[in-house]
XYZ file of N, CA and C in Angstrom:
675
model
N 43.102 62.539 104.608
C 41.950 62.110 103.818
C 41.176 63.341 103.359
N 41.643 64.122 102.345
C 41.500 65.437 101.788
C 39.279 64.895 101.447
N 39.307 64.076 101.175
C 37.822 64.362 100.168
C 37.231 63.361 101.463
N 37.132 63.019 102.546
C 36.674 62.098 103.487
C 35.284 62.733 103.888
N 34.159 62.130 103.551
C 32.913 62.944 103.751
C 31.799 61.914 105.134
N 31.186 63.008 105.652
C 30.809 61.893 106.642
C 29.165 61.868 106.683
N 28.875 62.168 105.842
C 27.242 61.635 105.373
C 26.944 60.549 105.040
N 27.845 59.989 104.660
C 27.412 58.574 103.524
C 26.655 57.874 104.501
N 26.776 57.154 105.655
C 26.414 56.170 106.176
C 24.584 57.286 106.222
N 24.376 58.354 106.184
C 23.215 58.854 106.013
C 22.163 58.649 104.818
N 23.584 59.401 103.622
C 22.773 59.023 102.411
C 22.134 57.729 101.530
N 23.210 56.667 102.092
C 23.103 55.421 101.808
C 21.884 55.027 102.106
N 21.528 55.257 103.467
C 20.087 54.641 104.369
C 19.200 55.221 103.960
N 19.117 56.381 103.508
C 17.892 57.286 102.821
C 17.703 56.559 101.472
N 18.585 56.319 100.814
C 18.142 55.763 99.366
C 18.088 54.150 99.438
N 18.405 53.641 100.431
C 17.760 52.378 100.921
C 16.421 52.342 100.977
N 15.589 53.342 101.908
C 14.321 53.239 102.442
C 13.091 52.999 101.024
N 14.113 53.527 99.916
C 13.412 53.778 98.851
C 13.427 52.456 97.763
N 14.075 51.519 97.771
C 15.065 50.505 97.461
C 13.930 48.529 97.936
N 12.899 49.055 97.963
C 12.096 47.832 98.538
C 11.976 46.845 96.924
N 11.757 45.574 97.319
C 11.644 44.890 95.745
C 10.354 45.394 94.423
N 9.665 46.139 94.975
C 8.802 47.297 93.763
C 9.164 48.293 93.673
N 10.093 49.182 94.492
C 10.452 50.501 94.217
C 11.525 50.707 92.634
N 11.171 51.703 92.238
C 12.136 51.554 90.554
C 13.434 51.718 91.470
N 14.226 51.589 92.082
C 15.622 51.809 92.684
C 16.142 50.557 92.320
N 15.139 49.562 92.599
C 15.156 48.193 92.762
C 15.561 47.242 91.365
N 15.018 48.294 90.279
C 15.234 48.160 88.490
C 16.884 47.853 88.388
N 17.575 48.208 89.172
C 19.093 48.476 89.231
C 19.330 46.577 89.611
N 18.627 46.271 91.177
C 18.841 44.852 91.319
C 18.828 43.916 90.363
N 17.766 44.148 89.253
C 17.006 43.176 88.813
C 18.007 43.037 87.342
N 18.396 44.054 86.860
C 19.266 44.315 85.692
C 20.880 43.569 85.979
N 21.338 44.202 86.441
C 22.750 43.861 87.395
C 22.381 42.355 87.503
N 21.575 42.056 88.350
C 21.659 40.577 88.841
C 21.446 39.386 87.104
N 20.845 40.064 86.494
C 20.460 39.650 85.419
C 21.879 39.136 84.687
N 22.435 40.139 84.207
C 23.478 40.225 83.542
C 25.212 39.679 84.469
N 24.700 39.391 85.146
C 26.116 39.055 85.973
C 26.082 37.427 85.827
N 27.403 37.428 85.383
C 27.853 36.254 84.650
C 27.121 34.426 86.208
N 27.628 34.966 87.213
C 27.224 33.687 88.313
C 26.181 33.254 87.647
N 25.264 34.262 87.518
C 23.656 34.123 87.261
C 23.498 33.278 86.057
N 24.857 32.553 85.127
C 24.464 31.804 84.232
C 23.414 31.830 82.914
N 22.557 33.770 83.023
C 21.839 33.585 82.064
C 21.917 33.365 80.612
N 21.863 32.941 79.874
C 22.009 32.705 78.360
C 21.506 33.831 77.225
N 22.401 35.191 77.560
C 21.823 36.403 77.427
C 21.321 36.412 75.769
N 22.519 35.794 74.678
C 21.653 35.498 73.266
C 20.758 34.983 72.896
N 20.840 33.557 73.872
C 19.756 32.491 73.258
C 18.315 33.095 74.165
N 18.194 33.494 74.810
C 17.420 34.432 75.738
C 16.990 36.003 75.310
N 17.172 36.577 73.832
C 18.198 37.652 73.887
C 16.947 38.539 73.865
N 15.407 38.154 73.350
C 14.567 39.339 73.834
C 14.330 39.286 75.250
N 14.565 38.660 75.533
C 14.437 38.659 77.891
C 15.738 39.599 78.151
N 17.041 39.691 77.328
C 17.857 40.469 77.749
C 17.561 41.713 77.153
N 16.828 42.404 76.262
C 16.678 43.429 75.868
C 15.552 43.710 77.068
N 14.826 43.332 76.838
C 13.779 43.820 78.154
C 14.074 44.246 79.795
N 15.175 43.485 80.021
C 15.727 43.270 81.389
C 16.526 44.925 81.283
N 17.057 44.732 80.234
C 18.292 46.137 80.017
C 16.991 47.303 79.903
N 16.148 47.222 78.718
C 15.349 48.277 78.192
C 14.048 48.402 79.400
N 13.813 47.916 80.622
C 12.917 48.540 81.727
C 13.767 49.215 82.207
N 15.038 48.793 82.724
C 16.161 48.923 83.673
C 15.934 50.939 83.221
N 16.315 50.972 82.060
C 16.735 52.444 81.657
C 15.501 53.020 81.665
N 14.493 52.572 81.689
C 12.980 53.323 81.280
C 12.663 53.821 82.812
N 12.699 52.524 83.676
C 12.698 53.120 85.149
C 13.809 54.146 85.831
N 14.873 53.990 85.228
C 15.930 55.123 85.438
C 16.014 55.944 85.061
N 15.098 56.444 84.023
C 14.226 57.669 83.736
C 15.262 58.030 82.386
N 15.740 56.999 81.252
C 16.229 57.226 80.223
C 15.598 57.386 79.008
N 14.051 56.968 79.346
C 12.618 57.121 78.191
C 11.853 58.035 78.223
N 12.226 59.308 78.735
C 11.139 60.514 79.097
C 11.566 61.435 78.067
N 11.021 62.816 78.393
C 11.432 63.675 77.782
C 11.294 63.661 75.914
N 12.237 64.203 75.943
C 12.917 64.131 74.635
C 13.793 63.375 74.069
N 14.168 61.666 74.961
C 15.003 60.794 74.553
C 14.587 60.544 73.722
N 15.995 60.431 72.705
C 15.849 59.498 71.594
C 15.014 57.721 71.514
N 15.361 57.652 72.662
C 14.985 56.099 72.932
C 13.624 56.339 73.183
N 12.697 56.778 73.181
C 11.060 57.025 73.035
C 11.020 55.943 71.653
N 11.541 56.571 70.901
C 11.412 56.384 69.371
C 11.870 54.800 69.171
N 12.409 53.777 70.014
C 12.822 52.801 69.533
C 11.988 51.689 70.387
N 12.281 50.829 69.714
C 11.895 49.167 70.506
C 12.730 48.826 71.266
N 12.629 47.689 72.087
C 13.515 46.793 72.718
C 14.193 45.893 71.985
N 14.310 46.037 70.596
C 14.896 45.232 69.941
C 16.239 46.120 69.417
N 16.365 47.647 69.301
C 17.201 48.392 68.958
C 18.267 47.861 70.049
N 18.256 47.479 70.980
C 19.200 47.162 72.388
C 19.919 45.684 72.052
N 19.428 45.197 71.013
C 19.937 43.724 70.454
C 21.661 43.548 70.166
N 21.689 44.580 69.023
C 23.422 45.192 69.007
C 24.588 45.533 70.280
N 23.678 46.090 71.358
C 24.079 45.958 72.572
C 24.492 44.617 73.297
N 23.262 43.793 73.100
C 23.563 42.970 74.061
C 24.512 42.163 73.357
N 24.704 41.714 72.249
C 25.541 41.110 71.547
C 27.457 41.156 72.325
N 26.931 42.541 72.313
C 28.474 43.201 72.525
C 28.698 42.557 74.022
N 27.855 42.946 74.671
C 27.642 42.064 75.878
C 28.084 41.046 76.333
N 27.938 40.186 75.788
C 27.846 38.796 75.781
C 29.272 38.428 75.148
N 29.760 39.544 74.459
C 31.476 39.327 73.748
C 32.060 39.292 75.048
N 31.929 40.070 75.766
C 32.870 40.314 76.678
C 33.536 39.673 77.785
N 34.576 39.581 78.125
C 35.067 38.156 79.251
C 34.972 38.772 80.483
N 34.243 37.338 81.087
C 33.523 37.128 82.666
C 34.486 38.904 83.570
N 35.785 38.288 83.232
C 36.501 39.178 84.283
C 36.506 40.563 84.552
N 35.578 41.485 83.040
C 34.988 42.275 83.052
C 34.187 42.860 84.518
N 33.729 41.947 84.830
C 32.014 42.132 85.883
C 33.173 41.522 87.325
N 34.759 41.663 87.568
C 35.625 41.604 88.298
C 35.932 43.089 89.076
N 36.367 43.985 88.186
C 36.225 45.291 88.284
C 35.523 46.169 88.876
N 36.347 46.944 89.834
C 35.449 47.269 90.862
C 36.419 49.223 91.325
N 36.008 49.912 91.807
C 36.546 50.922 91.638
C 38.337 50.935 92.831
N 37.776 49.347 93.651
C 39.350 49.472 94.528
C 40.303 48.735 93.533
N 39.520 48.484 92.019
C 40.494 47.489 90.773
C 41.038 48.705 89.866
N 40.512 50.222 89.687
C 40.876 50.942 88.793
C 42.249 50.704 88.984
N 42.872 49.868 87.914
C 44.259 50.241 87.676
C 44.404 50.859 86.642
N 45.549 51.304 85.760
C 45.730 51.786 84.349
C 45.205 50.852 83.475
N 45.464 49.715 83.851
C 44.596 48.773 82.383
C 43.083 48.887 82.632
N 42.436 48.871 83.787
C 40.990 48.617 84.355
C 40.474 50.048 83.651
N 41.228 51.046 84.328
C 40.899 52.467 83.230
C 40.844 52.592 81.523
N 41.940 51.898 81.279
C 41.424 51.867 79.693
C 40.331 51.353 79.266
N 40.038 49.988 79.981
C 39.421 49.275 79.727
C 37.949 49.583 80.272
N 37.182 50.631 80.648
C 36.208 50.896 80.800
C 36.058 51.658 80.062
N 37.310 52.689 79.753
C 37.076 53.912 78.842
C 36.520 53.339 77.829
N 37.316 52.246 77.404
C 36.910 51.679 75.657
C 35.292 51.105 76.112
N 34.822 50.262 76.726
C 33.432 49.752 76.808
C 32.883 51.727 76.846
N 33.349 52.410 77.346
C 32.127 53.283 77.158
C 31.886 53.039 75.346
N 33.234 53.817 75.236
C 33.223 54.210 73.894
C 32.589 53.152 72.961
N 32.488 51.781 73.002
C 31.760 51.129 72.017
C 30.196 51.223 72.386
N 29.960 51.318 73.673
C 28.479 51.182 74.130
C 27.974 52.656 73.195
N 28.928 53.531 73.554
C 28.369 54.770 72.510
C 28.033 54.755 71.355
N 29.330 53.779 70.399
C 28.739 53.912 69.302
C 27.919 53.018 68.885
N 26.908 52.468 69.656
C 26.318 51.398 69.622
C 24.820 51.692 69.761
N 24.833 52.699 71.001
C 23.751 52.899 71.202
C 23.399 54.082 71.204
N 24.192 54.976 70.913
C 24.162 56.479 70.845
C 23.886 57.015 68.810
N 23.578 57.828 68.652
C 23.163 58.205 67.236
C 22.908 59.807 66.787
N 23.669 60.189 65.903
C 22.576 61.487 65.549
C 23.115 62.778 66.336
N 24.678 62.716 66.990
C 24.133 63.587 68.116
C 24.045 63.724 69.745
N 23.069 62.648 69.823
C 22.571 63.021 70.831
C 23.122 62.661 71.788
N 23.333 62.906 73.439
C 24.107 62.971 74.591
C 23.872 61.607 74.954
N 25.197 61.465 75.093
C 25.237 59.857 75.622
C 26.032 59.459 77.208
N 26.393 60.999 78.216
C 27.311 60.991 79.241
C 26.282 59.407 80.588
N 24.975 60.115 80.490
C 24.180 59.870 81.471
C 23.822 58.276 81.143
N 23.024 58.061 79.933
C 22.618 57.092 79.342
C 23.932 56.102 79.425
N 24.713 56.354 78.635
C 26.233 55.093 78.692
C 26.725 54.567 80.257
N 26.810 55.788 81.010
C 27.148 55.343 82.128
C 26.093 54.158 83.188
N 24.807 54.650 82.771
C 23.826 54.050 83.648
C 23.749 52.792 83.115
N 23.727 52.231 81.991
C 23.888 51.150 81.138
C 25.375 50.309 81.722
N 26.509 51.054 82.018
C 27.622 50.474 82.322
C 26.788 49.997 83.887
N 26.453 50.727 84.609
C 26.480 50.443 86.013
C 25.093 49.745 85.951
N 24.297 49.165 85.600
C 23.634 48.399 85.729
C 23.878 47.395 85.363
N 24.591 47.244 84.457
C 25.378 46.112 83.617
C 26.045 45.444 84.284
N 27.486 45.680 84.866
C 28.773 46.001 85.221
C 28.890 46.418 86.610
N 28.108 47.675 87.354
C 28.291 48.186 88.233
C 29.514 48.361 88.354
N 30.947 48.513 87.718
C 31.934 48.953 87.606
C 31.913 50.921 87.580
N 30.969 51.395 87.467
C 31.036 52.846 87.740
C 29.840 53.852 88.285
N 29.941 54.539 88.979
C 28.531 55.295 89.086
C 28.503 56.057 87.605
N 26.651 56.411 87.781
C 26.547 57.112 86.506
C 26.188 58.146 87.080
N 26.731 58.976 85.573
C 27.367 60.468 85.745
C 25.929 60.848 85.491
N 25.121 60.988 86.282
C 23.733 61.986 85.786
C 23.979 63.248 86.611
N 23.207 64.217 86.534
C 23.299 65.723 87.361
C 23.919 65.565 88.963
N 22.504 64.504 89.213
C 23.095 64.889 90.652
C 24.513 63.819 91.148
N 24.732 63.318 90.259
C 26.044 62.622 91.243
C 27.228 63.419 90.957
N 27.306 63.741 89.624
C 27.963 65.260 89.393
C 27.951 66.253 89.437
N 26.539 66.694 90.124
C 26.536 67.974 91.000
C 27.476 67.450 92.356
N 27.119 66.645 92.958
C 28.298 66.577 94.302
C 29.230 66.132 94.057
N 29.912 65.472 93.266
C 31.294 64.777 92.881
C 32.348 66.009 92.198
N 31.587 67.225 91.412
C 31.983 68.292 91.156
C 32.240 69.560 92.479
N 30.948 69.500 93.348
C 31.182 70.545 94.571
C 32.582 69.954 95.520
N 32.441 68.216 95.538
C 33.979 67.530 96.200
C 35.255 67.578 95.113
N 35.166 67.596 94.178
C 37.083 68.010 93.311
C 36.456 69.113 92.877
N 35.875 70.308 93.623
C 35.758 71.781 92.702
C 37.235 72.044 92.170
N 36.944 72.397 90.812
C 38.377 73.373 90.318
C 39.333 71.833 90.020
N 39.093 70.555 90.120
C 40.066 69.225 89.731
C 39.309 68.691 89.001
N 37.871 68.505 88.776
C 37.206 67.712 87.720
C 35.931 68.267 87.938
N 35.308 68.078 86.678
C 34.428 68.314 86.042
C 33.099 67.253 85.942
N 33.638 66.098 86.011
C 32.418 64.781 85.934
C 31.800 64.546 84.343
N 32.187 65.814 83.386
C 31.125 65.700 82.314
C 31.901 64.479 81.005
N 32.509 63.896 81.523
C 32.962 62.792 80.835
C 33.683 61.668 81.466
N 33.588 60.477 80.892
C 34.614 59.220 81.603
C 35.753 59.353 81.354
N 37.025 59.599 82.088
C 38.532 59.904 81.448
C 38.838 59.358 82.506
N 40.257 59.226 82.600
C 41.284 59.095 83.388
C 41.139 59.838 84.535
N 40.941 61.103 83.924
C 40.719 61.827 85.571
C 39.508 62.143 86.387
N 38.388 61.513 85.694
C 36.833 61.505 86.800
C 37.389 60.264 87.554
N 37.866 59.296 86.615
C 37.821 58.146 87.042
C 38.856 58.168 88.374
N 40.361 58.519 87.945
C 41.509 58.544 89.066
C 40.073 59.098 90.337
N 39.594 60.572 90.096
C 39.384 61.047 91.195
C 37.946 60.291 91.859
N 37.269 59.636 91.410
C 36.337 58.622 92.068
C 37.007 57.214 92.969
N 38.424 56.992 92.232
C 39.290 56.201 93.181
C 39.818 56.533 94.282
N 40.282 58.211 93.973
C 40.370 58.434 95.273
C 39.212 58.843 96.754
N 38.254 59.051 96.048
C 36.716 59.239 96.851
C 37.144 57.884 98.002
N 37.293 56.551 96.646
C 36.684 55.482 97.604
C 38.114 55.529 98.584
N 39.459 55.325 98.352
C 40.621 55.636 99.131
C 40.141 56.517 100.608
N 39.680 57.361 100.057
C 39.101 58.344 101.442
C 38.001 58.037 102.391
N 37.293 57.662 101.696
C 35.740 56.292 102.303
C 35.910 55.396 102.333
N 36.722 54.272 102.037
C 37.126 53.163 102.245
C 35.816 52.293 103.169
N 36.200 52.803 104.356
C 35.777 52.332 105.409
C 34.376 51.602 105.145
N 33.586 52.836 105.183
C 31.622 52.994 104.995
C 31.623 52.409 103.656
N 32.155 52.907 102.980
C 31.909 52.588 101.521
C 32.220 51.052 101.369
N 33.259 50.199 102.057
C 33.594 48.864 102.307
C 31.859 48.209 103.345
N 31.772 49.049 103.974
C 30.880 48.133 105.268
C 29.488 47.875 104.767
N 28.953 49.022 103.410
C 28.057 48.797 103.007
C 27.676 48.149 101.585
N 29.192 48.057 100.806
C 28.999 47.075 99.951
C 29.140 45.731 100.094
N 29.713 44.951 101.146
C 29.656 44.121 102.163
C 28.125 43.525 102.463
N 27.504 44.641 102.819
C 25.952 44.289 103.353
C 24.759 44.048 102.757
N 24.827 44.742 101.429
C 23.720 45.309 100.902
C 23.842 44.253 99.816
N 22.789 43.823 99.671
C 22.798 42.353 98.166
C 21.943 42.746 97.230
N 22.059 41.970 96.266
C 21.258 42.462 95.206
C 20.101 41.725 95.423
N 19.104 42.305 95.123
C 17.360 41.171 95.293
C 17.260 40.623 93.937
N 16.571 39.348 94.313
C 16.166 38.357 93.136
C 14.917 38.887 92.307
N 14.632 38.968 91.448
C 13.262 39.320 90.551
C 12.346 38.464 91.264
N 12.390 36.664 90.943
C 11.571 36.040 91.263
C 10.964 35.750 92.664
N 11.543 35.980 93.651
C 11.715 36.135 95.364
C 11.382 37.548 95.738
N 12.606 38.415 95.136
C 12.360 39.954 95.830
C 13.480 40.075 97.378
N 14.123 38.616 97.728
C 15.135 38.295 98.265
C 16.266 38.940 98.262
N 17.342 38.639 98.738
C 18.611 39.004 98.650
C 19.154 37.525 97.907
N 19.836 37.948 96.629
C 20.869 36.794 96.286
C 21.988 36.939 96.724
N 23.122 36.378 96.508
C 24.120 36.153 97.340
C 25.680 36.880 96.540
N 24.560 37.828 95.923
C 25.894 38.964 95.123
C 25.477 40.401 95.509
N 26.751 40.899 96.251
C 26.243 41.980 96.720
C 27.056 43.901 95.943
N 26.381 44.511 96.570
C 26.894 45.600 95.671
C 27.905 46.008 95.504
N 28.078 46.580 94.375
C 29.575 46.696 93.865
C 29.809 48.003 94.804
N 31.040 48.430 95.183
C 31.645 49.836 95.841
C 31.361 51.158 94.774
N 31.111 50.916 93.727
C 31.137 51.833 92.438
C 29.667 51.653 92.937
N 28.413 51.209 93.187
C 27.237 51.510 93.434
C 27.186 52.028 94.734
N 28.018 51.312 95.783
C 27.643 52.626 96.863
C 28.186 53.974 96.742
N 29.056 54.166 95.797
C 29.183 55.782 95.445
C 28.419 56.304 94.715
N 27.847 55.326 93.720
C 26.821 55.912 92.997
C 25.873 56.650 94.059
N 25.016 55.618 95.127
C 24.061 55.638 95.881
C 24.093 57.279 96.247
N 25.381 57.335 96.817
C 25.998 58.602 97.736
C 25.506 59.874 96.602
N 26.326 59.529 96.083
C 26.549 60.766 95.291
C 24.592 61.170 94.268
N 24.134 60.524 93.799
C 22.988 60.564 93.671
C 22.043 60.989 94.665
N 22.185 60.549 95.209
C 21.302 60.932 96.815
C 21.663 62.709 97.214
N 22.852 62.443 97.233
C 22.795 63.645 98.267
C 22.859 64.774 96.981
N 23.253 64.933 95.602
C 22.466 65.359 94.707
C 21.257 65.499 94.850
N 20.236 64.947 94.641
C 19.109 64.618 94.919
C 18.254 65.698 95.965
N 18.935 65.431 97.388
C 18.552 66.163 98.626
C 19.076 67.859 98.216
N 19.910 68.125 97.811
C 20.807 69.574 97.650
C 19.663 70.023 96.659
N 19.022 69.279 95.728
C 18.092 70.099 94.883
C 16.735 70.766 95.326
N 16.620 69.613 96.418
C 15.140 69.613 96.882
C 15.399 70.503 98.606
């Protein structure tokens, strides 16, 4: 088990503590749970509640600061998005990083690539933004922001890079979970998503592609500070 790391059951609990039903960690529950097909929501006929649900989600995930492009837009620019959304079949939100097969790989590659040209414009960097949108969505992948690719890069130094979705971030995040299996199984198992209206646990719990996210964010996170 070449990449077998034994923090997780650490980092996980640290970015738990942070994870209460008001903490922005929690923006992740509320999005995800939103958009996941059980949940029955009627994301068109509904479709400014789904722009809003998506467009806090990213504002609390810190995709509206700075110099984002998305300063500059409404919650209605996210409309084209959700559309696309709502194209997509249930079995999508099936997919899970112990599912990366060769078709599961294409088939995320391409959702990046339309979410890009969808919501991306002008330019501007879409690695961080697309991914976080997939995994709040989907939770089919962690997103590639600094710090999960600051440590996902220090674990395949010299084999990947992280600065794009391909075949080979992706192969090598499959093999992460292959090597973690275990922890990475015991805590997506445990950990549920909370209800907006309650602040509860509903009865869908996290995807394995979010407890690597968790990991890898976190202990990013800690290495900076």
């Amino acid at each position: 088990m070449k990449y077998h790391q034994t923090d997780i059951s650490k980092m996980v609990a640290e970015f738990q503590l942070e994870n209460s039903p008001t903490d922005r960690y929690a923006s992740f529950d509320y999005c995800y749970h939103y958009f996941h097909p059980t949940t029955t929501n009627d994301l068109l006929g509904e479709i400014e509640k789904s722009c809003l649900s998506l467009g806090f989600y990213l504002a609390s995930w810190g995709m509206l600061r700075g110099s984002s492009f998305l300063l500059n837009k409404s919650v209605k620019y996210y409309e084209p998005l959700i559309r696309f959304i709502a194209s997509l079949d249930h079995s999508v939100w099936d997919i899970d990083v112990d599912q990366y097969s060769e078709e599961n790989i294409r088939k995320i590659c391409s959702i990046y690539r339309e979410i890009q040209h969808i919501i991306v414009n002008n330019g501007n960097s879409h690695l961080t933004l697309v991914t976080k949108i997939m995994l709040g969505v989907f939770g089919f992948i962690p997103a590639y922001d600094n710090f999960f690719g600051n440590t996902f890069r220090d674990i395949f130094k010299g084999i990947c890079g992280f600065r794009s979705v391909n075949q080979k971030s992706l192969h090598c995040i499959k093999q992460f979970y292959i090597d973690n299996r275990e922890e990475i199984d015991k805590y997506s198992s445990k950990i549920y998503v909370k209800k907006f209206v309650t602040g509860n646990d509903s009865g869908i719990t996290y995807t394995k592609s979010k407890i690597i996210d968790m990991y890898g964010f976190n202990k990013g996170l800690k290495q900076r500070t």
